[in-house]
Amino acid sequence: MRPTPLPQTVLPRCLASNQLEKHMASVNKVILVGNLGADPEVRYLPSGDAVANIRLATTDRYKDKASGEFKEMTEWHRVAFFGRLAEIVSEYLKKGSSVYIEGRIRTRKWQGQDGQDRYSTEIVADQMQMLGGRGGSGGGGGSDDGGYGGGRDAERGGARPAGGGSAARGGGSASRPSAPAGGGFDEMDDDIPF
């Protein structure tokens, strides 16, 4: 069955009909939210850059049609972090930590000791957001929101806090601005429109 073509009003004239395939960009983007199955494994490259690897569990819930019961299926993912992002992962994440990760899929090929080709698929993380509170399994971290990004520099060691702050470079937690003096909910106007 052939998909219905988009009307030409939706596509720019240069991309209409069969020219669309010639101009389409590819996308390699992965978003995962899950929990670490073990503490991060950290090693250092000869250049001195850190590499951290984690095993991340994601769980899908579904209803079994035969029994009517809800069941869970857990999928395990290998995730690699590079540079400053790897250092942050090694410092703040631990087994059980809940984390949001954005990255891309990479498949590597090598030969085993038996001479057979082996393949390994992993996610190379560009962004990471620690979930949970500072006292919980999510850790906390170097920025107020716990988020870090690496973008394309992640593999070269140029990770930066996603929130735009500089707390990750200092290695400690950022100081939060103090809350304004005064009351809280008691001083709110009663004419809130919802």
N, CA and C atoms as an extended XYZ file, in Angstrom:
582
Properties=species:S:1:pos:R:3:atomname:S:1:resname:S:1:resid:I:1 pbc="F F F"
N         0.843       -1.176        0.000 N   MET     1
C         0.000        0.000        0.000 CA  MET     1
C         0.887        1.237        0.000 C   MET     1
N         0.630        2.150       -0.876 N   ARG     2
C         1.437        3.356       -1.042 CA  ARG     2
C         0.861        4.480       -0.186 C   ARG     2
N         1.716        5.218        0.550 N   PRO     3
C         1.206        6.320        1.371 CA  PRO     3
C         0.626        7.433        0.506 C   PRO     3
N        -0.333        8.129        1.073 N   THR     4
C        -0.958        9.246        0.375 CA  THR     4
C         0.026       10.401        0.311 C   THR     4
N         0.276       10.955       -0.880 N   PRO     5
C         1.219       12.080       -0.972 CA  PRO     5
C         0.634       13.330       -0.326 C   PRO     5
N         1.519       14.157        0.214 N   LEU     6
C         1.085       15.416        0.801 CA  LEU     6
C         0.667       16.374       -0.304 C   LEU     6
N        -0.337       17.196       -0.043 N   PRO     7
C        -0.717       18.186       -1.056 CA  PRO     7
C         0.442       19.138       -1.315 C   PRO     7
N         0.561       19.627       -2.533 N   GLN     8
C         1.684       20.493       -2.886 CA  GLN     8
C         1.677       21.799       -2.110 C   GLN     8
N         0.542       22.191       -1.568 N   THR     9
C         0.505       23.421       -0.784 CA  THR     9
C         1.276       23.258        0.514 C   THR     9
N         1.468       22.019        0.974 N   VAL    10
C         2.184       21.777        2.217 CA  VAL    10
C         3.692       21.811        2.000 C   VAL    10
N         4.133       21.365        0.839 N   LEU    11
C         5.562       21.278        0.561 CA  LEU    11
C         6.042       22.452       -0.276 C   LEU    11
N         7.264       22.913       -0.038 N   PRO    12
C         7.818       23.913       -0.945 CA  PRO    12
C         7.896       23.323       -2.350 C   PRO    12
N         7.797       24.157       -3.329 N   ARG    13
C         7.766       23.701       -4.721 CA  ARG    13
C         8.984       22.835       -5.067 C   ARG    13
N        10.167       23.166       -4.538 N   CYS    14
C        11.369       22.398       -4.872 CA  CYS    14
C        11.340       20.994       -4.280 C   CYS    14
N        10.492       20.766       -3.270 N   LEU    15
C        10.441       19.456       -2.637 CA  LEU    15
C         9.241       18.631       -3.070 C   LEU    15
N         8.454       19.133       -3.979 N   ALA    16
C         7.258       18.410       -4.406 CA  ALA    16
C         7.638       17.148       -5.167 C   ALA    16
N         6.755       16.191       -5.165 N   SER    17
C         6.816       14.908       -5.876 CA  SER    17
C         8.090       14.135       -5.588 C   SER    17
N         8.731       13.617       -6.621 N   ASN    18
C         9.857       12.717       -6.409 CA  ASN    18
C        11.128       13.419       -5.941 C   ASN    18
N        11.182       14.719       -5.967 N   GLN    19
C        12.370       15.427       -5.488 CA  GLN    19
C        12.456       15.396       -3.968 C   GLN    19
N        11.357       15.054       -3.300 N   LEU    20
C        11.334       15.038       -1.842 CA  LEU    20
C        12.389       14.086       -1.289 C   LEU    20
N        12.491       12.897       -1.859 N   GLU    21
C        13.446       11.923       -1.349 CA  GLU    21
C        14.883       12.398       -1.492 C   GLU    21
N        15.183       13.183       -2.498 N   LYS    22
C        16.544       13.652       -2.722 CA  LYS    22
C        16.968       14.684       -1.682 C   LYS    22
N        16.020       15.381       -1.076 N   HIS    23
C        16.339       16.488       -0.181 CA  HIS    23
C        16.042       16.199        1.284 C   HIS    23
N        15.574       15.003        1.594 N   MET    24
C        15.219       14.715        2.983 CA  MET    24
C        16.473       14.527        3.828 C   MET    24
N        16.478       15.150        4.959 N   ALA    25
C        17.574       14.975        5.905 CA  ALA    25
C        17.271       13.758        6.771 C   ALA    25
N        18.289       13.129        7.290 N   SER    26
C        18.072       11.994        8.173 CA  SER    26
C        18.088       12.482        9.619 C   SER    26
N        17.516       11.685       10.492 N   VAL    27
C        17.448       12.028       11.907 CA  VAL    27
C        17.897       10.817       12.712 C   VAL    27
N        18.798       11.027       13.640 N   ASN    28
C        19.249        9.987       14.552 CA  ASN    28
C        19.144       10.587       15.944 C   ASN    28
N        17.989       10.450       16.580 N   LYS    29
C        17.722       11.082       17.873 CA  LYS    29
C        17.055       10.070       18.786 C   LYS    29
N        17.544        9.970       19.999 N   VAL    30
C        17.005        9.058       20.991 CA  VAL    30
C        16.704        9.853       22.248 C   VAL    30
N        15.542        9.611       22.833 N   ILE    31
C        15.181       10.199       24.124 CA  ILE    31
C        14.797        9.052       25.043 C   ILE    31
N        15.445        8.970       26.200 N   LEU    32
C        15.180        7.908       27.159 CA  LEU    32
C        14.965        8.499       28.542 C   LEU    32
N        14.039        7.923       29.289 N   VAL    33
C        13.867        8.226       30.701 CA  VAL    33
C        13.858        6.885       31.406 C   VAL    33
N        14.783        6.696       32.323 N   GLY    34
C        14.866        5.405       32.998 CA  GLY    34
C        15.737        5.478       34.229 C   GLY    34
N        16.099        4.290       34.734 N   ASN    35
C        16.889        4.177       35.954 CA  ASN    35
C        18.164        3.389       35.686 C   ASN    35
N        19.253        3.801       36.347 N   LEU    36
C        20.520        3.107       36.196 CA  LEU    36
C        20.453        1.740       36.860 C   LEU    36
N        20.960        0.726       36.164 N   GLY    37
C        20.982       -0.629       36.705 CA  GLY    37
C        22.233       -0.910       37.516 C   GLY    37
N        23.224       -0.055       37.423 N   ALA    38
C        24.482       -0.197       38.158 CA  ALA    38
C        25.148        1.172       38.211 C   ALA    38
N        26.144        1.301       39.064 N   ASP    39
C        26.910        2.545       39.110 CA  ASP    39
C        27.601        2.765       37.762 C   ASP    39
N        27.831        4.016       37.380 N   PRO    40
C        28.523        4.285       36.112 CA  PRO    40
C        29.936        3.695       36.113 C   PRO    40
N        30.366        3.228       34.954 N   GLU    41
C        31.745        2.762       34.766 CA  GLU    41
C        32.492        3.882       34.059 C   GLU    41
N        33.585        4.335       34.650 N   VAL    42
C        34.326        5.472       34.103 CA  VAL    42
C        35.740        5.038       33.750 C   VAL    42
N        36.211        5.494       32.601 N   ARG    43
C        37.597        5.271       32.192 CA  ARG    43
C        38.077        6.549       31.517 C   ARG    43
N        39.361        6.621       31.299 N   TYR    44
C        39.940        7.813       30.683 CA  TYR    44
C        40.702        7.424       29.422 C   TYR    44
N        40.513        8.200       28.378 N   LEU    45
C        41.211        7.998       27.115 CA  LEU    45
C        42.650        8.486       27.259 C   LEU    45
N        43.552        8.071       26.365 N   PRO    46
C        44.939        8.571       26.430 CA  PRO    46
C        45.015       10.098       26.407 C   PRO    46
N        44.026       10.742       25.796 N   SER    47
C        43.999       12.210       25.750 CA  SER    47
C        43.631       12.826       27.096 C   SER    47
N        43.172       11.986       28.040 N   GLY    48
C        42.747       12.489       29.342 CA  GLY    48
C        41.256       12.713       29.447 C   GLY    48
N        40.528       12.607       28.332 N   ASP    49
C        39.075       12.793       28.352 CA  ASP    49
C        38.396       11.609       29.030 C   ASP    49
N        37.372       11.909       29.827 N   ALA    50
C        36.618       10.872       30.528 CA  ALA    50
C        35.580       10.249       29.606 C   ALA    50
N        35.333        8.957       29.818 N   VAL    51
C        34.256        8.231       29.146 CA  VAL    51
C        33.505        7.488       30.238 C   VAL    51
N        32.196        7.707       30.326 N   ALA    52
C        31.368        7.002       31.304 CA  ALA    52
C        30.340        6.171       30.558 C   ALA    52
N        30.146        4.947       31.028 N   ASN    53
C        29.146        4.059       30.449 CA  ASN    53
C        28.162        3.660       31.529 C   ASN    53
N        26.886        3.661       31.168 N   ILE    54
C        25.848        3.218       32.092 CA  ILE    54
C        24.944        2.216       31.387 C   ILE    54
N        24.246        1.442       32.204 N   ARG    55
C        23.172        0.588       31.710 CA  ARG    55
C        21.885        1.202       32.239 C   ARG    55
N        20.985        1.551       31.332 N   LEU    56
C        19.752        2.247       31.682 CA  LEU    56
C        18.561        1.342       31.401 C   LEU    56
N        17.688        1.206       32.386 N   ALA    57
C        16.482        0.391       32.227 CA  ALA    57
C        15.288        1.292       31.946 C   ALA    57
N        14.540        0.962       30.903 N   THR    58
C        13.259        1.617       30.637 CA  THR    58
C        12.195        0.529       30.693 C   THR    58
N        11.025        0.876       31.208 N   THR    59
C         9.973       -0.114       31.395 CA  THR    59
C         8.703        0.328       30.703 C   THR    59
N         8.147       -0.571       29.910 N   ASP    60
C         6.859       -0.341       29.250 CA  ASP    60
C         5.806       -1.183       29.946 C   ASP    60
N         4.643       -0.579       30.160 N   ARG    61
C         3.505       -1.315       30.728 CA  ARG    61
C         2.505       -1.576       29.621 C   ARG    61
N         1.950       -2.771       29.633 N   TYR    62
C         0.930       -3.108       28.650 CA  TYR    62
C        -0.071       -4.060       29.284 C   TYR    62
N        -1.234       -4.130       28.677 N   LYS    63
C        -2.286       -5.012       29.172 CA  LYS    63
C        -2.287       -6.283       28.336 C   LYS    63
N        -2.136       -7.420       28.996 N   ASP    64
C        -2.153       -8.714       28.321 CA  ASP    64
C        -3.580       -9.004       27.882 C   ASP    64
N        -3.774       -9.190       26.580 N   LYS    65
C        -5.124       -9.409       26.049 CA  LYS    65
C        -5.730      -10.705       26.557 C   LYS    65
N        -4.919      -11.734       26.736 N   ALA    66
C        -5.438      -13.036       27.170 CA  ALA    66
C        -5.891      -13.012       28.625 C   ALA    66
N        -5.058      -12.463       29.513 N   SER    67
C        -5.383      -12.496       30.945 CA  SER    67
C        -6.036      -11.212       31.442 C   SER    67
N        -5.881      -10.122       30.712 N   GLY    68
C        -6.422       -8.841       31.159 CA  GLY    68
C        -5.556       -8.163       32.208 C   GLY    68
N        -4.439       -8.786       32.565 N   GLU    69
C        -3.552       -8.222       33.586 CA  GLU    69
C        -2.556       -7.255       32.949 C   GLU    69
N        -2.138       -6.289       33.755 N   PHE    70
C        -1.085       -5.388       33.300 CA  PHE    70
C         0.260       -6.064       33.526 C   PHE    70
N         1.122       -5.977       32.533 N   LYS    71
C         2.455       -6.561       32.626 CA  LYS    71
C         3.481       -5.492       32.285 C   LYS    71
N         4.700       -5.743       32.717 N   GLU    72
C         5.792       -4.818       32.436 CA  GLU    72
C         6.871       -5.520       31.625 C   GLU    72
N         7.466       -4.761       30.719 N   MET    73
C         8.581       -5.271       29.932 CA  MET    73
C         9.727       -4.261       30.067 C   MET    73
N        10.848       -4.734       30.571 N   THR    74
C        12.002       -3.860       30.780 CA  THR    74
C        13.000       -4.037       29.644 C   THR    74
N        13.457       -2.922       29.133 N   GLU    75
C        14.467       -2.901       28.064 CA  GLU    75
C        15.729       -2.270       28.648 C   GLU    75
N        16.889       -2.852       28.352 N   TRP    76
C        18.159       -2.321       28.842 CA  TRP    76
C        18.911       -1.642       27.712 C   TRP    76
N        19.458       -0.471       27.993 N   HIS    77
C        20.172        0.333       26.999 CA  HIS    77
C        21.575        0.634       27.515 C   HIS    77
N        22.543        0.579       26.624 N   ARG    78
C        23.905        1.015       26.941 CA  ARG    78
C        24.019        2.467       26.512 C   ARG    78
N        24.496        3.308       27.419 N   VAL    79
C        24.622        4.739       27.129 CA  VAL    79
C        26.058        5.163       27.431 C   VAL    79
N        26.656        5.905       26.497 N   ALA    80
C        28.028        6.399       26.661 CA  ALA    80
C        28.011        7.920       26.765 C   ALA    80
N        28.814        8.440       27.687 N   PHE    81
C        28.982        9.881       27.889 CA  PHE    81
C        30.464       10.204       27.708 C   PHE    81
N        30.757       11.379       27.178 N   PHE    82
C        32.140       11.771       26.922 CA  PHE    82
C        32.445       13.116       27.565 C   PHE    82
N        33.734       13.327       27.897 N   GLY    83
C        34.205       14.617       28.377 CA  GLY    83
C        33.624       15.013       29.719 C   GLY    83
N        33.308       16.287       29.844 N   ARG    84
C        32.794       16.823       31.108 CA  ARG    84
C        31.479       16.158       31.494 C   ARG    84
N        30.651       15.829       30.510 N   LEU    85
C        29.387       15.152       30.796 CA  LEU    85
C        29.652       13.795       31.458 C   LEU    85
N        30.687       13.092       31.040 N   ALA    86
C        31.060       11.815       31.661 CA  ALA    86
C        31.499       12.023       33.108 C   ALA    86
N        32.234       13.094       33.366 N   GLU    87
C        32.671       13.386       34.731 CA  GLU    87
C        31.480       13.681       35.632 C   GLU    87
N        30.513       14.420       35.121 N   ILE    88
C        29.308       14.741       35.889 CA  ILE    88
C        28.531       13.467       36.194 C   ILE    88
N        28.396       12.598       35.193 N   VAL    89
C        27.694       11.324       35.386 CA  VAL    89
C        28.374       10.508       36.476 C   VAL    89
N        29.708       10.418       36.424 N   SER    90
C        30.428        9.612       37.413 CA  SER    90
C        30.308       10.189       38.817 C   SER    90
N        30.185       11.503       38.905 N   GLU    91
C        30.119       12.146       40.218 CA  GLU    91
C        28.726       12.096       40.839 C   GLU    91
N        27.680       12.251       40.038 N   TYR    92
C        26.348       12.431       40.596 CA  TYR    92
C        25.386       11.265       40.413 C   TYR    92
N        25.624       10.381       39.450 N   LEU    93
C        24.686        9.282       39.236 CA  LEU    93
C        25.178        8.020       39.926 C   LEU    93
N        24.228        7.191       40.343 N   LYS    94
C        24.555        5.910       40.959 CA  LYS    94
C        23.444        4.924       40.633 C   LYS    94
N        23.639        3.689       41.006 N   LYS    95
C        22.637        2.660       40.751 CA  LYS    95
C        21.285        3.122       41.289 C   LYS    95
N        20.252        3.018       40.462 N   GLY    96
C        18.904        3.420       40.859 CA  GLY    96
C        18.555        4.854       40.495 C   GLY    96
N        19.549        5.678       40.147 N   SER    97
C        19.269        7.072       39.785 CA  SER    97
C        18.327        7.131       38.594 C   SER    97
N        17.401        8.066       38.656 N   SER    98
C        16.465        8.298       37.560 CA  SER    98
C        17.016        9.430       36.705 C   SER    98
N        16.991        9.237       35.375 N   VAL    99
C        17.650       10.201       34.504 CA  VAL    99
C        16.934       10.297       33.161 C   VAL    99
N        16.972       11.498       32.587 N   TYR   100
C        16.471       11.777       31.236 CA  TYR   100
C        17.702       11.963       30.362 C   TYR   100
N        17.713       11.293       29.210 N   ILE   101
C        18.873       11.357       28.320 CA  ILE   101
C        18.427       11.615       26.893 C   ILE   101
N        19.143       12.501       26.205 N   GLU   102
C        18.980       12.688       24.764 CA  GLU   102
C        20.308       12.344       24.123 C   GLU   102
N        20.228       11.677       22.976 N   GLY   103
C        21.455       11.323       22.282 CA  GLY   103
C        21.169       10.739       20.921 C   GLY   103
N        22.117        9.931       20.443 N   ARG   104
C        21.975        9.312       19.123 CA  ARG   104
C        22.453        7.867       19.207 C   ARG   104
N        21.948        7.038       18.308 N   ILE   105
C        22.329        5.631       18.269 CA  ILE   105
C        23.624        5.480       17.485 C   ILE   105
N        24.496        4.645       18.010 N   ARG   106
C        25.745        4.333       17.320 CA  ARG   106
C        25.955        2.821       17.407 C   ARG   106
N        26.287        2.210       16.286 N   THR   107
C        26.595        0.782       16.254 CA  THR   107
C        28.069        0.615       15.930 C   THR   107
N        28.748       -0.167       16.756 N   ARG   108
C        30.171       -0.427       16.548 CA  ARG   108
C        30.361       -1.878       16.113 C   ARG   108
N        31.390       -2.116       15.337 N   LYS   109
C        31.713       -3.461       14.864 CA  LYS   109
C        33.150       -3.781       15.250 C   LYS   109
N        33.387       -4.990       15.732 N   TRP   110
C        34.725       -5.448       16.038 CA  TRP   110
C        34.782       -6.960       15.866 C   TRP   110
N        35.981       -7.496       15.917 N   GLN   111
C        36.147       -8.940       15.802 CA  GLN   111
C        36.419       -9.526       17.169 C   GLN   111
N        35.680      -10.589       17.487 N   GLY   112
C        35.881      -11.294       18.743 CA  GLY   112
C        37.123      -12.160       18.680 C   GLY   112
N        37.457      -12.798       19.806 N   GLN   113
C        38.642      -13.651       19.868 CA  GLN   113
C        38.529      -14.840       18.922 C   GLN   113
N        37.287      -15.223       18.602 N   ASP   114
C        37.072      -16.344       17.689 CA  ASP   114
C        37.114      -15.916       16.223 C   ASP   114
N        37.376      -14.627       15.960 N   GLY   115
C        37.461      -14.133       14.595 CA  GLY   115
C        36.127      -13.716       13.995 C   GLY   115
N        35.042      -13.929       14.723 N   GLN   116
C        33.707      -13.566       14.246 CA  GLN   116
C        33.466      -12.068       14.449 C   GLN   116
N        32.728      -11.475       13.504 N   ASP   117
C        32.348      -10.068       13.651 CA  ASP   117
C        31.324       -9.937       14.763 C   ASP   117
N        31.500       -8.954       15.593 N   ARG   118
C        30.573       -8.663       16.692 CA  ARG   118
C        30.079       -7.234       16.507 C   ARG   118
N        28.854       -6.996       16.955 N   TYR   119
C        28.249       -5.673       16.857 CA  TYR   119
C        27.730       -5.265       18.222 C   TYR   119
N        27.813       -3.991       18.499 N   SER   120
C        27.287       -3.440       19.740 CA  SER   120
C        26.588       -2.129       19.416 C   SER   120
N        25.362       -1.999       19.883 N   THR   121
C        24.607       -0.765       19.668 CA  THR   121
C        24.481       -0.046       20.998 C   THR   121
N        24.763        1.239       20.986 N   GLU   122
C        24.674        2.040       22.201 CA  GLU   122
C        24.154        3.421       21.856 C   GLU   122
N        23.798        4.156       22.887 N   ILE   123
C        23.361        5.543       22.729 CA  ILE   123
C        24.524        6.429       23.170 C   ILE   123
N        24.906        7.376       22.334 N   VAL   124
C        25.905        8.380       22.704 CA  VAL   124
C        25.114        9.594       23.179 C   VAL   124
N        25.224        9.901       24.463 N   ALA   125
C        24.422       10.964       25.066 CA  ALA   125
C        24.984       12.343       24.745 C   ALA   125
N        24.071       13.248       24.375 N   ASP   126
C        24.414       14.650       24.154 CA  ASP   126
C        23.912       15.522       25.297 C   ASP   126
N        22.813       15.104       25.916 N   GLN   127
C        22.173       15.870       26.994 CA  GLN   127
C        21.790       14.900       28.099 C   GLN   127
N        21.802       15.375       29.340 N   MET   128
C        21.407       14.549       30.471 CA  MET   128
C        20.715       15.422       31.505 C   MET   128
N        19.620       14.922       32.044 N   GLN   129
C        18.880       15.637       33.081 CA  GLN   129
C        18.663       14.671       34.236 C   GLN   129
N        19.186       15.004       35.400 N   MET   130
C        18.956       14.170       36.573 CA  MET   130
C        17.543       14.405       37.065 C   MET   130
N        16.836       13.341       37.353 N   LEU   131
C        15.466       13.440       37.833 CA  LEU   131
C        15.429       13.064       39.306 C   LEU   131
N        14.400       13.490       40.007 N   GLY   132
C        14.308       13.201       41.427 CA  GLY   132
C        14.933       14.321       42.225 C   GLY   132
N        14.711       14.295       43.528 N   GLY   133
C        15.224       15.345       44.402 CA  GLY   133
C        16.669       15.118       44.779 C   GLY   133
N        17.247       16.108       45.435 N   ARG   134
C        18.646       16.011       45.848 CA  ARG   134
C        18.853       14.889       46.856 C   ARG   134
N        17.854       14.608       47.657 N   GLY   135
C        17.985       13.536       48.637 CA  GLY   135
C        17.578       12.194       48.076 C   GLY   135
N        16.910       12.179       46.939 N   GLY   136
C        16.430       10.932       46.358 CA  GLY   136
C        17.465       10.289       45.476 C   GLY   136
N        17.030        9.261       44.771 N   SER   137
C        17.969        8.521       43.939 CA  SER   137
C        18.413        9.324       42.734 C   SER   137
N        17.712       10.417       42.429 N   GLY   138
C        18.087       11.210       41.261 CA  GLY   138
C        19.314       12.048       41.482 C   GLY   138
N        19.721       12.205       42.739 N   GLY   139
C        20.965       12.923       42.964 CA  GLY   139
C        20.763       14.401       43.098 C   GLY   139
N        20.829       15.168       42.156 N   GLY   140
C        20.901       16.609       42.193 CA  GLY   140
C        22.038       16.929       41.283 C   GLY   140
N        22.764       17.956       41.567 N   GLY   141
C        23.911       18.124       40.699 CA  GLY   141
C        24.443       19.515       40.666 C   GLY   141
N        25.151       19.793       39.607 N   GLY   142
C        25.891       21.020       39.495 CA  GLY   142
C        25.072       22.224       39.143 C   GLY   142
N        23.877       22.078       38.596 N   SER   143
C        23.076       23.258       38.300 CA  SER   143
C        21.752       23.150       39.019 C   SER   143
N        21.047       24.255       39.112 N   ASP   144
C        19.799       24.266       39.846 CA  ASP   144
C        18.799       23.259       39.314 C   ASP   144
N        18.781       23.049       37.999 N   ASP   145
C        17.810       22.114       37.450 CA  ASP   145
C        18.402       20.730       37.209 C   ASP   145
N        19.666       20.508       37.506 N   GLY   146
C        20.275       19.195       37.359 CA  GLY   146
C        20.522       18.786       35.924 C   GLY   146
N        20.402       19.700       34.980 N   GLY   147
C        20.516       19.321       33.575 CA  GLY   147
C        21.856       19.698       32.986 C   GLY   147
N        22.362       18.829       32.138 N   TYR   148
C        23.637       19.071       31.494 CA  TYR   148
C        23.528       18.700       30.045 C   TYR   148
N        24.221       19.460       29.215 N   GLY   149
C        24.204       19.153       27.791 CA  GLY   149
C        25.613       19.092       27.271 C   GLY   149
N        25.757       18.322       26.220 N   GLY   150
C        27.078       18.200       25.652 CA  GLY   150
C        27.115       18.604       24.202 C   GLY   150
N        25.967       18.504       23.523 N   GLY   151
C        25.936       18.802       22.105 CA  GLY   151
C        27.014       18.034       21.373 C   GLY   151
N        27.516       18.581       20.291 N   ARG   152
C        28.569       17.898       19.536 CA  ARG   152
C        29.900       17.950       20.269 C   ARG   152
N        30.080       18.903       21.244 N   ASP   153
C        31.363       18.939       21.929 CA  ASP   153
C        31.457       17.880       23.012 C   ASP   153
N        30.396       17.126       23.295 N   ALA   154
C        30.427       16.164       24.391 CA  ALA   154
C        31.564       15.170       24.222 C   ALA   154
N        31.838       14.744       23.011 N   GLU   155
C        32.902       13.777       22.795 CA  GLU   155
C        34.271       14.430       22.887 C   GLU   155
N        34.343       15.754       22.852 N   ARG   156
C        35.623       16.456       22.954 CA  ARG   156
C        35.799       17.083       24.331 C   ARG   156
N        34.867       16.815       25.255 N   GLY   157
C        35.035       17.303       26.615 CA  GLY   157
C        34.450       18.665       26.870 C   GLY   157
N        33.579       19.171       26.030 N   GLY   158
C        33.051       20.510       26.205 CA  GLY   158
C        31.631       20.538       26.711 C   GLY   158
N        31.250       19.622       27.596 N   ALA   159
C        29.880       19.612       28.098 CA  ALA   159
C        29.617       20.885       28.872 C   ALA   159
N        28.381       21.300       28.878 N   ARG   160
C        28.019       22.531       29.573 CA  ARG   160
C        26.674       22.326       30.249 C   ARG   160
N        26.397       23.055       31.329 N   PRO   161
C        25.086       22.941       31.935 CA  PRO   161
C        24.016       23.366       30.948 C   PRO   161
N        22.954       22.589       30.864 N   ALA   162
C        21.888       22.890       29.913 CA  ALA   162
C        21.170       24.173       30.274 C   ALA   162
N        21.138       24.505       31.555 N   GLY   163
C        20.447       25.702       31.978 CA  GLY   163
C        21.221       26.972       31.690 C   GLY   163
N        22.415       26.852       31.144 N   GLY   164
C        23.190       28.029       30.786 CA  GLY   164
C        24.092       28.524       31.902 C   GLY   164
N        24.047       27.884       33.087 N   GLY   165
C        24.870       28.331       34.189 CA  GLY   165
C        26.276       27.796       34.073 C   GLY   165
N        27.115       28.176       35.036 N   SER   166
C        28.494       27.727       34.998 CA  SER   166
C        28.803       26.802       36.152 C   SER   166
N        27.791       26.290       36.833 N   ALA   167
C        28.018       25.493       38.026 CA  ALA   167
C        28.786       24.219       37.751 C   ALA   167
N        28.600       23.608       36.601 N   ALA   168
C        29.277       22.343       36.315 CA  ALA   168
C        30.777       22.538       36.235 C   ALA   168
N        31.230       23.684       35.770 N   ARG   169
C        32.660       23.913       35.661 CA  ARG   169
C        33.294       24.059       37.028 C   ARG   169
N        32.533       24.546       38.015 N   GLY   170
C        33.079       24.726       39.343 CA  GLY   170
C        33.136       23.440       40.128 C   GLY   170
N        32.400       22.419       39.704 N   GLY   171
C        32.438       21.145       40.377 CA  GLY   171
C        31.526       21.073       41.580 C   GLY   171
N        30.950       22.160       42.025 N   GLY   172
C        30.058       22.136       43.166 CA  GLY   172
C        28.674       22.528       42.749 C   GLY   172
N        27.809       22.673       43.743 N   SER   173
C        26.458       23.075       43.369 CA  SER   173
C        26.378       24.591       43.328 C   SER   173
N        25.517       25.081       42.480 N   ALA   174
C        25.379       26.523       42.302 CA  ALA   174
C        24.654       27.116       43.492 C   ALA   174
N        24.989       28.353       43.844 N   SER   175
C        24.256       29.000       44.913 CA  SER   175
C        22.988       29.597       44.325 C   SER   175
N        21.896       29.300       44.981 N   ARG   176
C        20.610       29.801       44.507 CA  ARG   176
C        20.398       31.214       45.021 C   ARG   176
N        19.784       32.068       44.207 N   PRO   177
C        19.447       33.392       44.726 CA  PRO   177
C        18.405       33.237       45.820 C   PRO   177
N        18.498       34.104       46.835 N   SER   178
C        17.544       33.978       47.932 CA  SER   178
C        16.157       34.399       47.468 C   SER   178
N        15.162       33.781       48.091 N   ALA   179
C        13.774       34.089       47.746 CA  ALA   179
C        13.438       35.486       48.238 C   ALA   179
N        12.571       36.200       47.524 N   PRO   180
C        12.213       37.534       47.980 CA  PRO   180
C        11.535       37.470       49.341 C   PRO   180
N        11.818       38.479       50.141 N   ALA   181
C        11.213       38.525       51.470 CA  ALA   181
C         9.721       38.770       51.347 C   ALA   181
N         9.008       38.310       52.331 N   GLY   182
C         7.564       38.513       52.307 CA  GLY   182
C         6.845       37.195       52.407 C   GLY   182
N         5.551       37.268       52.393 N   GLY   183
C         4.720       36.073       52.525 CA  GLY   183
C         4.717       35.253       51.270 C   GLY   183
N         3.903       34.243       51.309 N   GLY   184
C         3.802       33.356       50.175 CA  GLY   184
C         2.406       33.408       49.607 C   GLY   184
N         1.664       32.341       49.833 N   PHE   185
C         0.328       32.226       49.265 CA  PHE   185
C        -0.655       33.229       49.874 C   PHE   185
N        -0.422       33.641       51.111 N   ASP   186
C        -1.353       34.557       51.773 CA  ASP   186
C        -1.419       35.913       51.087 C   ASP   186
N        -0.329       36.331       50.442 N   GLU   187
C        -0.305       37.643       49.818 CA  GLU   187
C        -0.740       37.625       48.355 C   GLU   187
N        -1.144       36.476       47.849 N   MET   188
C        -1.562       36.400       46.451 CA  MET   188
C        -2.926       37.051       46.286 C   MET   188
N        -3.137       37.631       45.127 N   ASP   189
C        -4.435       38.233       44.842 CA  ASP   189
C        -5.496       37.154       44.758 C   ASP   189
N        -6.717       37.498       45.173 N   ASP   190
C        -7.815       36.539       45.115 CA  ASP   190
C        -8.477       36.497       43.752 C   ASP   190
N        -8.057       37.346       42.825 N   ASP   191
C        -8.722       37.392       41.532 CA  ASP   191
C        -7.962       36.620       40.452 C   ASP   191
N        -7.393       35.486       40.811 N   ILE   192
C        -6.726       34.638       39.822 CA  ILE   192
C        -7.805       34.064       38.913 C   ILE   192
N        -7.622       34.121       37.589 N   PRO   193
C        -8.690       33.778       36.651 CA  PRO   193
C        -9.001       32.291       36.522 C   PRO   193
N        -8.455       31.433       37.324 N   PHE   194
C        -8.802       30.010       37.182 CA  PHE   194
C        -9.170       29.389       38.485 C   PHE   194
